PDB file of C-alpha atoms in Angstrom:
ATOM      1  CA  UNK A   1       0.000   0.000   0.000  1.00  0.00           C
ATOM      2  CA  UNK A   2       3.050   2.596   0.030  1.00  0.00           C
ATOM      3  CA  UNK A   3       3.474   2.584  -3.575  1.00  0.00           C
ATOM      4  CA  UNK A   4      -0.516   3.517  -3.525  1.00  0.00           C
ATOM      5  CA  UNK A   5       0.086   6.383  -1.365  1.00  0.00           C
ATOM      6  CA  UNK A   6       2.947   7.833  -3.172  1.00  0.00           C
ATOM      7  CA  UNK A   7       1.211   7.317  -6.665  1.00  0.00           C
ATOM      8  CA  UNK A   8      -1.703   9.184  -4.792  1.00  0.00           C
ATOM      9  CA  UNK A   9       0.674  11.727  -3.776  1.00  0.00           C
ATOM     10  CA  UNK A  10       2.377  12.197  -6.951  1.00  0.00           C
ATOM     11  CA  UNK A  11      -1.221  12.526  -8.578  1.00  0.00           C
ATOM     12  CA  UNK A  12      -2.061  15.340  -6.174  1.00  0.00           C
ATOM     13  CA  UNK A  13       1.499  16.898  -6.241  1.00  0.00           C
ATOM     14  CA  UNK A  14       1.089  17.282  -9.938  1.00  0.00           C
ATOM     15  CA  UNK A  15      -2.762  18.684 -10.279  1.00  0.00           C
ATOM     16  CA  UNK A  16      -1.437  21.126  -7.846  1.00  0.00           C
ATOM     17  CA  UNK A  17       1.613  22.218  -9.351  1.00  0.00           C
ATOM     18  CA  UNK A  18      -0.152  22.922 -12.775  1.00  0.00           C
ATOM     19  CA  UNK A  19      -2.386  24.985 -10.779  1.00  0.00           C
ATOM     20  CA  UNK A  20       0.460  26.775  -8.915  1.00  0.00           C
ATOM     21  CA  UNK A  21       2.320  27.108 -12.183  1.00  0.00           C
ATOM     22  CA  UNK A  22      -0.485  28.542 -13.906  1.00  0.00           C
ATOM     23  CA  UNK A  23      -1.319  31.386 -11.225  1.00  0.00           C
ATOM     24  CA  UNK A  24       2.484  32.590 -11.235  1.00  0.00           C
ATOM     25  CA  UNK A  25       3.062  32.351 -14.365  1.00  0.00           C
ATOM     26  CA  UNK A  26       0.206  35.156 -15.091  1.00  0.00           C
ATOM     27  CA  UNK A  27       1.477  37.261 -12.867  1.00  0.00           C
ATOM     28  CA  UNK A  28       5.140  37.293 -13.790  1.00  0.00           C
ATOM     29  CA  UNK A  29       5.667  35.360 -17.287  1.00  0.00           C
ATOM     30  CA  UNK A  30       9.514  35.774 -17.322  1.00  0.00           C
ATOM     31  CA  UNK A  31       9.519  33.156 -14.054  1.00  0.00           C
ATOM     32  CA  UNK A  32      12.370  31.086 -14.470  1.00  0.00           C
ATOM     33  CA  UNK A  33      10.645  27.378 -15.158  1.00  0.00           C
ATOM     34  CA  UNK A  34      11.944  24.233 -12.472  1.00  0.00           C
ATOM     35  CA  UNK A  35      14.724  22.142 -14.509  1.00  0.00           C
ATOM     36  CA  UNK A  36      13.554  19.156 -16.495  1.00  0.00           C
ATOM     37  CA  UNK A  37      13.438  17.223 -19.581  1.00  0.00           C
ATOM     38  CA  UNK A  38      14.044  18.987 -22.933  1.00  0.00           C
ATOM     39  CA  UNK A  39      10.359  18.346 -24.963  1.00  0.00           C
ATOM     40  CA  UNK A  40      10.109  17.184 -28.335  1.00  0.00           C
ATOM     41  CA  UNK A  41       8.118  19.407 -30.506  1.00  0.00           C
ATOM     42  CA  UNK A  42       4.145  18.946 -30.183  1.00  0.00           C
ATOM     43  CA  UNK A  43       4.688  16.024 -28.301  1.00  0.00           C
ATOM     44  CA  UNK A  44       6.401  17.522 -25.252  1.00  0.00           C
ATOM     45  CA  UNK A  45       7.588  14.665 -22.919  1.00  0.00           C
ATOM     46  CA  UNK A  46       5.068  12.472 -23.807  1.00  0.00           C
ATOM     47  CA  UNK A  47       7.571   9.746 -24.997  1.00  0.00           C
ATOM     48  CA  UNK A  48       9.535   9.494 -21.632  1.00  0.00           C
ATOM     49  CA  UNK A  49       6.341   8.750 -19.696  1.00  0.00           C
ATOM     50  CA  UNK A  50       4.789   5.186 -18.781  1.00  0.00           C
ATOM     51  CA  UNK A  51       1.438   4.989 -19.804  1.00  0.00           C
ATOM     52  CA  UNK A  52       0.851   2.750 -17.351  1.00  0.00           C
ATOM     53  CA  UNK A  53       1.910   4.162 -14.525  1.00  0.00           C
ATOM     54  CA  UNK A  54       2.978   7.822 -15.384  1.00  0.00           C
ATOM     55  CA  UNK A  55       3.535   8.456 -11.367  1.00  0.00           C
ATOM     56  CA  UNK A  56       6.464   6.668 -11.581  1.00  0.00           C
ATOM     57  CA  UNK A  57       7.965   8.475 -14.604  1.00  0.00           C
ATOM     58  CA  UNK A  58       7.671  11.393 -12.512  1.00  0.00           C
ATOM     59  CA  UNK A  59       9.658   9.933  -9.792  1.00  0.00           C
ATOM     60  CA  UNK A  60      11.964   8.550 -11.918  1.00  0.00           C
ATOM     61  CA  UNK A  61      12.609  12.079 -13.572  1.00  0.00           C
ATOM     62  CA  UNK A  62      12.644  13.647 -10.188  1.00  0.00           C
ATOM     63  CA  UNK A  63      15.726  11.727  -9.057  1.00  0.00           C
ATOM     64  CA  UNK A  64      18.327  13.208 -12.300  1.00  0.00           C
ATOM     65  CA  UNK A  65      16.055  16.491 -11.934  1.00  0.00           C
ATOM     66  CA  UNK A  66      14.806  17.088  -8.673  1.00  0.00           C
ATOM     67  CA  UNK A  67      11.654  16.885  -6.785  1.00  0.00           C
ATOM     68  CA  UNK A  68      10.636  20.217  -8.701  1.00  0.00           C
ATOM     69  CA  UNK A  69      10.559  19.776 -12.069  1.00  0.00           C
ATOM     70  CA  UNK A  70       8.818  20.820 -15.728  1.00  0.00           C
ATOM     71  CA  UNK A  71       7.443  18.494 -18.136  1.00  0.00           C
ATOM     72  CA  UNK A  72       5.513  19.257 -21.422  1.00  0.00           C
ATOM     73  CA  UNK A  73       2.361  16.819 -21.649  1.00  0.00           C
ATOM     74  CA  UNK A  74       1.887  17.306 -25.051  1.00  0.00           C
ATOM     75  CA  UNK A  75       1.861  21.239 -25.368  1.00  0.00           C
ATOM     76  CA  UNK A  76       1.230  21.673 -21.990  1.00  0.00           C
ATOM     77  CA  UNK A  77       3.555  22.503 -19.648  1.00  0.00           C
ATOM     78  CA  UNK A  78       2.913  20.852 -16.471  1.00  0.00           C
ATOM     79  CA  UNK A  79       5.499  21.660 -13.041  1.00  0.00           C
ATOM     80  CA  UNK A  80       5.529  18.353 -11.232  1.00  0.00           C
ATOM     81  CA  UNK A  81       6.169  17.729  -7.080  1.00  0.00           C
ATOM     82  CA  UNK A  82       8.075  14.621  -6.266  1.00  0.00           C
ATOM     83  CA  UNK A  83       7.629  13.761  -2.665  1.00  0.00           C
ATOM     84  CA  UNK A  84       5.964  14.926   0.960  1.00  0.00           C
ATOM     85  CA  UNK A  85       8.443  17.629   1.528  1.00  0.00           C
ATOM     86  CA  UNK A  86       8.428  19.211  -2.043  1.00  0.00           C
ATOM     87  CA  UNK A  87       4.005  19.122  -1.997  1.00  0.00           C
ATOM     88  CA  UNK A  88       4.650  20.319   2.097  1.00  0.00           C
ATOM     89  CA  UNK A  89       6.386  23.614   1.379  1.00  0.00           C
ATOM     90  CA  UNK A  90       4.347  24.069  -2.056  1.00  0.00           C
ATOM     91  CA  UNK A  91       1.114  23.767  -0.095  1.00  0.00           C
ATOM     92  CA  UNK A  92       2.189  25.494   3.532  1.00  0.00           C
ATOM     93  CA  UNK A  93       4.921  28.639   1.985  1.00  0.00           C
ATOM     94  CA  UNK A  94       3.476  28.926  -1.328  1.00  0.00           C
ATOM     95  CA  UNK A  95      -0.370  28.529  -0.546  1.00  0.00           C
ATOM     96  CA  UNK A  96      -1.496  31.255  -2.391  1.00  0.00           C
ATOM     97  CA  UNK A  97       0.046  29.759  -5.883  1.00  0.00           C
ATOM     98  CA  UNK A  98      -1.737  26.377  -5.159  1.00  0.00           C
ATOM     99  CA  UNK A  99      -4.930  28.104  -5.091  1.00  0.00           C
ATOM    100  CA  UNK A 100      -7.574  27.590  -7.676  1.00  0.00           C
ATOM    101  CA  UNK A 101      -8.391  25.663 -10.517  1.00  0.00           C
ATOM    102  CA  UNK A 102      -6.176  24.459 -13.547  1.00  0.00           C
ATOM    103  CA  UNK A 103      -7.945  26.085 -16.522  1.00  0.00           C
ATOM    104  CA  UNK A 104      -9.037  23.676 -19.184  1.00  0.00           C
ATOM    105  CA  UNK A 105      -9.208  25.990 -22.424  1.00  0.00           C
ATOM    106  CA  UNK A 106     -12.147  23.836 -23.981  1.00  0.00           C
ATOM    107  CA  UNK A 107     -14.579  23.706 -21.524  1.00  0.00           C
ATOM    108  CA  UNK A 108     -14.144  27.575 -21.115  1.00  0.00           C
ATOM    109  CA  UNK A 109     -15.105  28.316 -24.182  1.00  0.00           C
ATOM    110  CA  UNK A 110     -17.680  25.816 -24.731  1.00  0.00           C
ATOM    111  CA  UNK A 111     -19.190  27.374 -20.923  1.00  0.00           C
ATOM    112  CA  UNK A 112     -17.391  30.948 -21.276  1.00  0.00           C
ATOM    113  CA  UNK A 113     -16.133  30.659 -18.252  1.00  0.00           C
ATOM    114  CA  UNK A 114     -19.525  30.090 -16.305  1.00  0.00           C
ATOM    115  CA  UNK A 115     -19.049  26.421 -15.533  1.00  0.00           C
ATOM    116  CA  UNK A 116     -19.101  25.979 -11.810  1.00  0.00           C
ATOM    117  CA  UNK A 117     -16.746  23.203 -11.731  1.00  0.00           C
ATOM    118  CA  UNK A 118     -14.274  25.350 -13.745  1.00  0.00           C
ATOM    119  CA  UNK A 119     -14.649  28.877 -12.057  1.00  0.00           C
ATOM    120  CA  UNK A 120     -12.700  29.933  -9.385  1.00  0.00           C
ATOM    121  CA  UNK A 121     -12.810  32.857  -7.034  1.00  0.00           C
ATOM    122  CA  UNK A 122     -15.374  35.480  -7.134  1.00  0.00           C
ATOM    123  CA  UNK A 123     -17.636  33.799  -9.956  1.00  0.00           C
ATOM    124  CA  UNK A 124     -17.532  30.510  -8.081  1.00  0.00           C
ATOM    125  CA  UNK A 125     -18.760  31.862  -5.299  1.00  0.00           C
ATOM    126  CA  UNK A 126     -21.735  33.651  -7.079  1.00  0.00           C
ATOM    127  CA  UNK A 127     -22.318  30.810  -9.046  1.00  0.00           C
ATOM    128  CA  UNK A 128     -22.734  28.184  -6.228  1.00  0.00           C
ATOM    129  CA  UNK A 129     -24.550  30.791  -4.152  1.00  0.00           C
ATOM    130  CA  UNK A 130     -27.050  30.715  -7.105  1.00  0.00           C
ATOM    131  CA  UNK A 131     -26.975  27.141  -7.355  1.00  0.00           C
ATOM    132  CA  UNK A 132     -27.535  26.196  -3.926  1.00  0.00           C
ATOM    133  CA  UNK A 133     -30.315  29.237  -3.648  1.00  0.00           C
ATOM    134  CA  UNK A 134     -32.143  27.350  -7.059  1.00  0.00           C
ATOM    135  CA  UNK A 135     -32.075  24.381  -5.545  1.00  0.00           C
ATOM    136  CA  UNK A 136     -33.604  25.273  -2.470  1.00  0.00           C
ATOM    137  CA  UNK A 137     -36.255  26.543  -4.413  1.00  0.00           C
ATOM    138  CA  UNK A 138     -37.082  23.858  -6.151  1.00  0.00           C
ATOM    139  CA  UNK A 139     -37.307  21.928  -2.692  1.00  0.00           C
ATOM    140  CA  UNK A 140     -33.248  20.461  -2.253  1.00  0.00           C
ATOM    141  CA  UNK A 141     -32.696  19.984   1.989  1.00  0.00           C
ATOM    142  CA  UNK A 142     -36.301  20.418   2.615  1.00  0.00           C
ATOM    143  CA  UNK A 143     -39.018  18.025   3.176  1.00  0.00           C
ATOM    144  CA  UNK A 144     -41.483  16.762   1.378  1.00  0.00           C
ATOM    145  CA  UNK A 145     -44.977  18.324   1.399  1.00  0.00           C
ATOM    146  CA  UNK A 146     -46.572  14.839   1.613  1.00  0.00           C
ATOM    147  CA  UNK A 147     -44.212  14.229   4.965  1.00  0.00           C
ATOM    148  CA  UNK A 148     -45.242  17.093   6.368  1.00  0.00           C
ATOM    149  CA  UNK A 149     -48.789  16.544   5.848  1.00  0.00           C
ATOM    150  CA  UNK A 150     -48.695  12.907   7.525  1.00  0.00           C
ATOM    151  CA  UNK A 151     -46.233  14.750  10.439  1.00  0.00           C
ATOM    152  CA  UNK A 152     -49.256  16.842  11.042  1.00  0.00           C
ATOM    153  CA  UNK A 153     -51.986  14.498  10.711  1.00  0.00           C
ATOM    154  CA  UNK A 154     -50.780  12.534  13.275  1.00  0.00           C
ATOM    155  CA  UNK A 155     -51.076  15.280  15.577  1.00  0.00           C
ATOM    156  CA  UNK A 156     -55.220  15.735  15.015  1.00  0.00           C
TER     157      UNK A 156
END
């Protein structure tokens, strides 16, 4: 079961670091990039990964690289955490880069932007708050009618 739990790991460490990358690399393009793999042309790094296991590609880069490192999925580049202590300072001295969602170009533009399982921030929050308010309405967390009439029949 340790090889689970660090393929978990790894999983999480690299959603998080695409989401961390993305967020600083808005704000200051020019960020020098972790060390890592040179890409091939459209492909990226695509041919150094196991399909089968791609967690342990990762670790197996992250030993000749680091436990910080960039890889190029295809054309997207993706900065990768090897290991509890690299995902530990990510997520406790770097929070606010971890934050949010990664963006997935497609479904913004099919939704323009108004997906709530894409949004982050400010339109999240109004769009749950509308969601949970709609949902109410239609009768979500409260009981039925036909319960509350038999509650109250009993009581005649």
């Amino acid at each position: 079961s340790g090889m689970g739990l660090t393929s978990c790991l790894v999983l999480v460490a690299a959603v998080l670091a695409v989401i961390g990358f993305l967020t600083r690399s808005r704000r200051n393009p020019r960020r020098r990039l972790p060390p890592g793999p040179t890409p091939l042309p459209l492909l990226g790094n695509i041919l150094q990964m196991d399909k089968d296991a791609p967690f342990e590609s990762f670790v197996r880069l992250s030993e000749r690289y680091g436990p910080v490192l960039t890889v190029y999925l295809g054309g997207q580049r993706t900065v990768v955490l090897v290991g509890y202590e690299a995902v530990r300072d990510a997520l406790l001295q770097q929070s606010d880069d971890f934050t949010g969602r990664a963006p997935f170009p497609f479904l913004q533009r099919l939704t323009k932007g108004y997906g709530l399982a894409i949004s982050n921030g400010r339109r999240w929050e109004q769009l749950r708050g509308f969601t949970v308010n709609t949902l109410r309405d239609l009768g979500m967390g409260r009981r039925r009618l036909e319960e509350q009439i038999l509650e109250e029949s009993q009581h005649l």
